[in-house]
């Protein structure tokens, strides 16, 4: 027990909490403190890979930054990898080396984060990027609005998984044929699943 107690106290200190927090109930902790305790638990077995599913989605921006910095510090110290699942590309941009964009269980785009977060993009990635708020009020927003409803995970598609909502849909080919995986032309593993040729995507998105 003494060894377990010492390990728990060590983990509390590692995530920036006083060991006295071990005696507190969850209801006595703030959202940020709860996330820090969860992170401490995740690292308790010294894992090589940590799966973080919406790890900061319920936190305000300042607390998000604290938790992300903590995750980054732990990674530098221990050399572990993260599988970080999030709907927020701003958060993903901060933490990820590689990004996989998934829609309805299908891979829309994959590659190094710097490539995925710049053009050309899959139309779904393009919509996600355009939805991010721009802090400069003088910059005109070019938000790409998606019509229709998000499909259920049980739905299957004879053609493109994104055809029913795609603002750049070509026509019947998108309804009838699965999209090919295209090299985005950078030679770094950046792949886009779309019927629109990469050069055309780049032209309409620029």
PDB file of C-alpha atoms in Angstrom:
ATOM      1  CA  UNK A   1       0.000   0.000   0.000  1.00  0.00           C
ATOM      2  CA  UNK A   2       2.820   2.427   0.844  1.00  0.00           C
ATOM      3  CA  UNK A   3       4.298   1.936  -2.621  1.00  0.00           C
ATOM      4  CA  UNK A   4       0.905   2.540  -4.248  1.00  0.00           C
ATOM      5  CA  UNK A   5       0.379   5.674  -2.177  1.00  0.00           C
ATOM      6  CA  UNK A   6       3.780   7.041  -3.130  1.00  0.00           C
ATOM      7  CA  UNK A   7       3.100   6.320  -6.803  1.00  0.00           C
ATOM      8  CA  UNK A   8      -0.280   8.087  -6.613  1.00  0.00           C
ATOM      9  CA  UNK A   9       1.303  11.124  -4.954  1.00  0.00           C
ATOM     10  CA  UNK A  10       4.026  11.171  -7.604  1.00  0.00           C
ATOM     11  CA  UNK A  11       1.378  11.165 -10.349  1.00  0.00           C
ATOM     12  CA  UNK A  12      -0.526  14.003  -8.683  1.00  0.00           C
ATOM     13  CA  UNK A  13       2.603  16.131  -8.604  1.00  0.00           C
ATOM     14  CA  UNK A  14       3.359  15.246 -12.226  1.00  0.00           C
ATOM     15  CA  UNK A  15       0.028  16.723 -13.356  1.00  0.00           C
ATOM     16  CA  UNK A  16       0.383  19.828 -11.200  1.00  0.00           C
ATOM     17  CA  UNK A  17      -1.861  18.848  -8.290  1.00  0.00           C
ATOM     18  CA  UNK A  18      -1.045  18.651  -4.601  1.00  0.00           C
ATOM     19  CA  UNK A  19      -1.112  15.065  -3.225  1.00  0.00           C
ATOM     20  CA  UNK A  20      -3.899  16.154  -0.858  1.00  0.00           C
ATOM     21  CA  UNK A  21      -6.231  15.937  -3.874  1.00  0.00           C
ATOM     22  CA  UNK A  22      -6.134  12.164  -3.454  1.00  0.00           C
ATOM     23  CA  UNK A  23      -8.540  12.536  -0.524  1.00  0.00           C
ATOM     24  CA  UNK A  24     -11.083  14.632  -2.428  1.00  0.00           C
ATOM     25  CA  UNK A  25     -14.303  13.462  -4.054  1.00  0.00           C
ATOM     26  CA  UNK A  26     -14.893  14.075  -7.795  1.00  0.00           C
ATOM     27  CA  UNK A  27     -17.624  16.585  -6.918  1.00  0.00           C
ATOM     28  CA  UNK A  28     -15.026  18.660  -5.069  1.00  0.00           C
ATOM     29  CA  UNK A  29     -12.860  19.110  -8.179  1.00  0.00           C
ATOM     30  CA  UNK A  30     -13.168  21.602 -11.015  1.00  0.00           C
ATOM     31  CA  UNK A  31     -13.400  20.401 -14.614  1.00  0.00           C
ATOM     32  CA  UNK A  32      -9.721  21.069 -15.190  1.00  0.00           C
ATOM     33  CA  UNK A  33      -8.744  19.265 -11.998  1.00  0.00           C
ATOM     34  CA  UNK A  34     -10.863  16.259 -12.966  1.00  0.00           C
ATOM     35  CA  UNK A  35      -9.085  16.091 -16.319  1.00  0.00           C
ATOM     36  CA  UNK A  36      -5.697  16.284 -14.604  1.00  0.00           C
ATOM     37  CA  UNK A  37      -6.648  13.380 -12.342  1.00  0.00           C
ATOM     38  CA  UNK A  38      -7.806  11.413 -15.400  1.00  0.00           C
ATOM     39  CA  UNK A  39      -4.473  12.107 -17.106  1.00  0.00           C
ATOM     40  CA  UNK A  40      -2.608  10.970 -13.997  1.00  0.00           C
ATOM     41  CA  UNK A  41      -4.570   7.713 -14.082  1.00  0.00           C
ATOM     42  CA  UNK A  42      -3.843   7.251 -17.774  1.00  0.00           C
ATOM     43  CA  UNK A  43      -0.107   7.521 -17.120  1.00  0.00           C
ATOM     44  CA  UNK A  44      -0.105   5.301 -14.033  1.00  0.00           C
ATOM     45  CA  UNK A  45       1.009   2.201 -15.957  1.00  0.00           C
ATOM     46  CA  UNK A  46       3.636   4.063 -18.025  1.00  0.00           C
ATOM     47  CA  UNK A  47       1.867   3.397 -21.353  1.00  0.00           C
ATOM     48  CA  UNK A  48       3.572   3.804 -24.709  1.00  0.00           C
ATOM     49  CA  UNK A  49       0.276   4.905 -26.305  1.00  0.00           C
ATOM     50  CA  UNK A  50      -2.468   6.980 -24.657  1.00  0.00           C
ATOM     51  CA  UNK A  51      -5.938   7.231 -26.240  1.00  0.00           C
ATOM     52  CA  UNK A  52      -7.434  10.659 -25.486  1.00  0.00           C
ATOM     53  CA  UNK A  53     -11.070  10.848 -26.623  1.00  0.00           C
ATOM     54  CA  UNK A  54     -12.356  14.457 -26.503  1.00  0.00           C
ATOM     55  CA  UNK A  55      -9.978  15.059 -23.602  1.00  0.00           C
ATOM     56  CA  UNK A  56     -10.554  18.827 -23.455  1.00  0.00           C
ATOM     57  CA  UNK A  57     -13.932  19.283 -25.173  1.00  0.00           C
ATOM     58  CA  UNK A  58     -15.850  20.177 -22.003  1.00  0.00           C
ATOM     59  CA  UNK A  59     -13.293  22.695 -20.720  1.00  0.00           C
ATOM     60  CA  UNK A  60     -13.039  26.435 -21.254  1.00  0.00           C
ATOM     61  CA  UNK A  61     -10.243  27.734 -23.473  1.00  0.00           C
ATOM     62  CA  UNK A  62      -7.797  28.657 -20.702  1.00  0.00           C
ATOM     63  CA  UNK A  63      -8.142  25.264 -19.000  1.00  0.00           C
ATOM     64  CA  UNK A  64      -7.873  23.538 -22.391  1.00  0.00           C
ATOM     65  CA  UNK A  65      -4.511  25.219 -22.896  1.00  0.00           C
ATOM     66  CA  UNK A  66      -3.300  24.062 -19.471  1.00  0.00           C
ATOM     67  CA  UNK A  67      -4.298  20.448 -20.141  1.00  0.00           C
ATOM     68  CA  UNK A  68      -2.768  20.456 -23.642  1.00  0.00           C
ATOM     69  CA  UNK A  69       0.481  21.873 -22.272  1.00  0.00           C
ATOM     70  CA  UNK A  70       0.452  19.165 -19.625  1.00  0.00           C
ATOM     71  CA  UNK A  71      -0.017  16.439 -22.257  1.00  0.00           C
ATOM     72  CA  UNK A  72       2.814  17.905 -24.302  1.00  0.00           C
ATOM     73  CA  UNK A  73       5.117  18.071 -21.267  1.00  0.00           C
ATOM     74  CA  UNK A  74       4.391  14.449 -20.358  1.00  0.00           C
ATOM     75  CA  UNK A  75       5.105  13.379 -23.925  1.00  0.00           C
ATOM     76  CA  UNK A  76       8.464  15.165 -23.936  1.00  0.00           C
ATOM     77  CA  UNK A  77       9.359  13.602 -20.606  1.00  0.00           C
ATOM     78  CA  UNK A  78       8.195  10.034 -21.277  1.00  0.00           C
ATOM     79  CA  UNK A  79       8.301   9.752 -25.081  1.00  0.00           C
ATOM     80  CA  UNK A  80       4.810   8.263 -25.377  1.00  0.00           C
ATOM     81  CA  UNK A  81       2.425   8.650 -28.322  1.00  0.00           C
ATOM     82  CA  UNK A  82      -1.160   9.954 -28.340  1.00  0.00           C
ATOM     83  CA  UNK A  83      -4.172   8.846 -30.319  1.00  0.00           C
ATOM     84  CA  UNK A  84      -6.059  12.109 -29.908  1.00  0.00           C
ATOM     85  CA  UNK A  85      -9.737  12.080 -30.911  1.00  0.00           C
ATOM     86  CA  UNK A  86     -11.414  15.468 -31.267  1.00  0.00           C
ATOM     87  CA  UNK A  87     -13.948  17.465 -33.293  1.00  0.00           C
ATOM     88  CA  UNK A  88     -11.916  20.641 -32.718  1.00  0.00           C
ATOM     89  CA  UNK A  89      -9.267  21.156 -35.398  1.00  0.00           C
ATOM     90  CA  UNK A  90      -7.756  23.993 -33.376  1.00  0.00           C
ATOM     91  CA  UNK A  91      -6.897  21.534 -30.623  1.00  0.00           C
ATOM     92  CA  UNK A  92      -5.771  18.901 -33.121  1.00  0.00           C
ATOM     93  CA  UNK A  93      -3.524  21.456 -34.844  1.00  0.00           C
ATOM     94  CA  UNK A  94      -1.720  22.144 -31.564  1.00  0.00           C
ATOM     95  CA  UNK A  95      -0.970  18.573 -30.577  1.00  0.00           C
ATOM     96  CA  UNK A  96      -0.768  16.372 -33.675  1.00  0.00           C
ATOM     97  CA  UNK A  97       2.023  15.308 -35.998  1.00  0.00           C
ATOM     98  CA  UNK A  98      -0.386  13.429 -38.270  1.00  0.00           C
ATOM     99  CA  UNK A  99      -4.139  13.831 -38.737  1.00  0.00           C
ATOM    100  CA  UNK A 100      -6.830  11.458 -39.987  1.00  0.00           C
ATOM    101  CA  UNK A 101     -10.153  13.124 -40.817  1.00  0.00           C
ATOM    102  CA  UNK A 102     -13.049  10.660 -40.488  1.00  0.00           C
ATOM    103  CA  UNK A 103     -16.665  11.114 -41.597  1.00  0.00           C
ATOM    104  CA  UNK A 104     -19.348   8.487 -40.866  1.00  0.00           C
ATOM    105  CA  UNK A 105     -16.621   5.952 -40.160  1.00  0.00           C
ATOM    106  CA  UNK A 106     -14.800   6.546 -43.460  1.00  0.00           C
ATOM    107  CA  UNK A 107     -11.381   8.137 -43.906  1.00  0.00           C
ATOM    108  CA  UNK A 108     -11.775  11.402 -45.818  1.00  0.00           C
ATOM    109  CA  UNK A 109      -8.187  12.547 -45.543  1.00  0.00           C
ATOM    110  CA  UNK A 110      -4.924  11.543 -43.922  1.00  0.00           C
ATOM    111  CA  UNK A 111      -1.428  12.970 -43.721  1.00  0.00           C
ATOM    112  CA  UNK A 112       1.018  15.196 -41.840  1.00  0.00           C
ATOM    113  CA  UNK A 113      -0.862  17.841 -39.859  1.00  0.00           C
ATOM    114  CA  UNK A 114       0.715  20.745 -41.732  1.00  0.00           C
ATOM    115  CA  UNK A 115      -0.531  19.300 -45.028  1.00  0.00           C
ATOM    116  CA  UNK A 116      -4.020  18.298 -43.879  1.00  0.00           C
ATOM    117  CA  UNK A 117      -4.600  21.735 -42.363  1.00  0.00           C
ATOM    118  CA  UNK A 118      -3.680  23.540 -45.577  1.00  0.00           C
ATOM    119  CA  UNK A 119      -5.082  23.363 -49.113  1.00  0.00           C
ATOM    120  CA  UNK A 120      -5.985  21.294 -51.011  1.00  0.00           C
ATOM    121  CA  UNK A 121      -8.360  19.538 -48.627  1.00  0.00           C
ATOM    122  CA  UNK A 122     -11.166  17.028 -48.778  1.00  0.00           C
ATOM    123  CA  UNK A 123     -14.438  19.037 -48.910  1.00  0.00           C
ATOM    124  CA  UNK A 124     -15.327  17.822 -45.402  1.00  0.00           C
ATOM    125  CA  UNK A 125     -11.966  18.973 -44.039  1.00  0.00           C
ATOM    126  CA  UNK A 126     -12.477  22.236 -45.912  1.00  0.00           C
ATOM    127  CA  UNK A 127     -15.825  22.720 -44.136  1.00  0.00           C
ATOM    128  CA  UNK A 128     -14.283  21.964 -40.737  1.00  0.00           C
ATOM    129  CA  UNK A 129     -11.469  24.444 -41.329  1.00  0.00           C
ATOM    130  CA  UNK A 130     -13.867  27.132 -42.539  1.00  0.00           C
ATOM    131  CA  UNK A 131     -15.985  26.739 -39.394  1.00  0.00           C
ATOM    132  CA  UNK A 132     -13.101  27.806 -37.150  1.00  0.00           C
ATOM    133  CA  UNK A 133     -13.629  31.377 -35.883  1.00  0.00           C
ATOM    134  CA  UNK A 134     -11.291  34.058 -37.230  1.00  0.00           C
ATOM    135  CA  UNK A 135     -10.131  36.462 -34.470  1.00  0.00           C
ATOM    136  CA  UNK A 136      -9.639  39.382 -36.885  1.00  0.00           C
ATOM    137  CA  UNK A 137     -13.018  41.169 -37.396  1.00  0.00           C
ATOM    138  CA  UNK A 138     -11.750  42.768 -40.611  1.00  0.00           C
ATOM    139  CA  UNK A 139     -11.299  39.366 -42.278  1.00  0.00           C
ATOM    140  CA  UNK A 140     -14.375  38.166 -44.139  1.00  0.00           C
ATOM    141  CA  UNK A 141     -15.588  34.725 -43.083  1.00  0.00           C
ATOM    142  CA  UNK A 142     -15.857  32.147 -45.858  1.00  0.00           C
ATOM    143  CA  UNK A 143     -17.629  29.485 -43.839  1.00  0.00           C
ATOM    144  CA  UNK A 144     -18.661  26.493 -45.940  1.00  0.00           C
ATOM    145  CA  UNK A 145     -22.101  25.452 -44.702  1.00  0.00           C
ATOM    146  CA  UNK A 146     -23.048  21.782 -44.928  1.00  0.00           C
ATOM    147  CA  UNK A 147     -26.681  20.986 -45.715  1.00  0.00           C
ATOM    148  CA  UNK A 148     -28.541  17.856 -44.652  1.00  0.00           C
ATOM    149  CA  UNK A 149     -28.177  15.556 -41.671  1.00  0.00           C
ATOM    150  CA  UNK A 150     -25.230  13.566 -40.401  1.00  0.00           C
ATOM    151  CA  UNK A 151     -25.725   9.894 -41.385  1.00  0.00           C
ATOM    152  CA  UNK A 152     -26.005   7.187 -38.762  1.00  0.00           C
ATOM    153  CA  UNK A 153     -23.141   4.761 -38.301  1.00  0.00           C
ATOM    154  CA  UNK A 154     -25.381   1.969 -39.662  1.00  0.00           C
ATOM    155  CA  UNK A 155     -25.753   3.573 -43.077  1.00  0.00           C
ATOM    156  CA  UNK A 156     -23.820   2.203 -46.028  1.00  0.00           C
ATOM    157  CA  UNK A 157     -23.074   4.129 -49.184  1.00  0.00           C
ATOM    158  CA  UNK A 158     -22.860   2.771 -52.763  1.00  0.00           C
ATOM    159  CA  UNK A 159     -20.852   5.844 -53.691  1.00  0.00           C
ATOM    160  CA  UNK A 160     -19.046   8.524 -51.729  1.00  0.00           C
ATOM    161  CA  UNK A 161     -19.758   8.577 -47.993  1.00  0.00           C
ATOM    162  CA  UNK A 162     -19.972  12.385 -48.118  1.00  0.00           C
ATOM    163  CA  UNK A 163     -22.083  12.737 -51.292  1.00  0.00           C
ATOM    164  CA  UNK A 164     -25.348  13.653 -49.540  1.00  0.00           C
ATOM    165  CA  UNK A 165     -23.805  16.739 -47.912  1.00  0.00           C
ATOM    166  CA  UNK A 166     -20.887  17.661 -50.142  1.00  0.00           C
ATOM    167  CA  UNK A 167     -21.007  21.273 -51.404  1.00  0.00           C
ATOM    168  CA  UNK A 168     -18.618  20.324 -54.225  1.00  0.00           C
ATOM    169  CA  UNK A 169     -20.447  17.199 -55.426  1.00  0.00           C
ATOM    170  CA  UNK A 170     -19.735  16.404 -59.083  1.00  0.00           C
ATOM    171  CA  UNK A 171     -22.898  14.444 -59.902  1.00  0.00           C
ATOM    172  CA  UNK A 172     -23.976  10.813 -60.229  1.00  0.00           C
ATOM    173  CA  UNK A 173     -20.419   9.480 -59.983  1.00  0.00           C
ATOM    174  CA  UNK A 174     -20.370  10.601 -56.353  1.00  0.00           C
ATOM    175  CA  UNK A 175     -23.630   8.731 -55.678  1.00  0.00           C
ATOM    176  CA  UNK A 176     -22.648   5.550 -57.501  1.00  0.00           C
ATOM    177  CA  UNK A 177     -18.900   5.034 -57.057  1.00  0.00           C
ATOM    178  CA  UNK A 178     -16.687   5.043 -53.951  1.00  0.00           C
ATOM    179  CA  UNK A 179     -14.102   7.831 -54.117  1.00  0.00           C
ATOM    180  CA  UNK A 180     -10.509   6.970 -55.024  1.00  0.00           C
ATOM    181  CA  UNK A 181      -7.653   7.713 -52.643  1.00  0.00           C
ATOM    182  CA  UNK A 182      -5.528  10.383 -54.276  1.00  0.00           C
ATOM    183  CA  UNK A 183      -2.013  11.467 -53.437  1.00  0.00           C
ATOM    184  CA  UNK A 184      -2.210  15.176 -52.678  1.00  0.00           C
ATOM    185  CA  UNK A 185       0.955  15.658 -54.692  1.00  0.00           C
ATOM    186  CA  UNK A 186       3.378  16.446 -51.897  1.00  0.00           C
ATOM    187  CA  UNK A 187       5.030  13.043 -51.676  1.00  0.00           C
ATOM    188  CA  UNK A 188       4.668  12.962 -47.891  1.00  0.00           C
ATOM    189  CA  UNK A 189       1.779  10.526 -47.486  1.00  0.00           C
ATOM    190  CA  UNK A 190      -0.996  13.132 -47.687  1.00  0.00           C
ATOM    191  CA  UNK A 191      -4.007  11.283 -49.147  1.00  0.00           C
ATOM    192  CA  UNK A 192      -7.490  12.612 -50.020  1.00  0.00           C
ATOM    193  CA  UNK A 193     -10.496  10.352 -50.757  1.00  0.00           C
ATOM    194  CA  UNK A 194     -12.417  12.283 -53.415  1.00  0.00           C
ATOM    195  CA  UNK A 195     -13.606  12.063 -57.034  1.00  0.00           C
ATOM    196  CA  UNK A 196     -12.467  15.622 -57.696  1.00  0.00           C
ATOM    197  CA  UNK A 197      -8.872  15.641 -59.004  1.00  0.00           C
ATOM    198  CA  UNK A 198      -6.451  17.211 -56.550  1.00  0.00           C
ATOM    199  CA  UNK A 199      -5.514  20.007 -58.957  1.00  0.00           C
ATOM    200  CA  UNK A 200      -9.189  20.954 -59.358  1.00  0.00           C
ATOM    201  CA  UNK A 201      -9.711  20.872 -55.591  1.00  0.00           C
ATOM    202  CA  UNK A 202      -6.745  23.160 -55.163  1.00  0.00           C
ATOM    203  CA  UNK A 203      -8.115  25.572 -57.788  1.00  0.00           C
ATOM    204  CA  UNK A 204     -11.629  25.867 -56.326  1.00  0.00           C
ATOM    205  CA  UNK A 205     -10.394  26.130 -52.739  1.00  0.00           C
ATOM    206  CA  UNK A 206      -7.710  28.760 -53.290  1.00  0.00           C
TER     207      UNK A 206
END
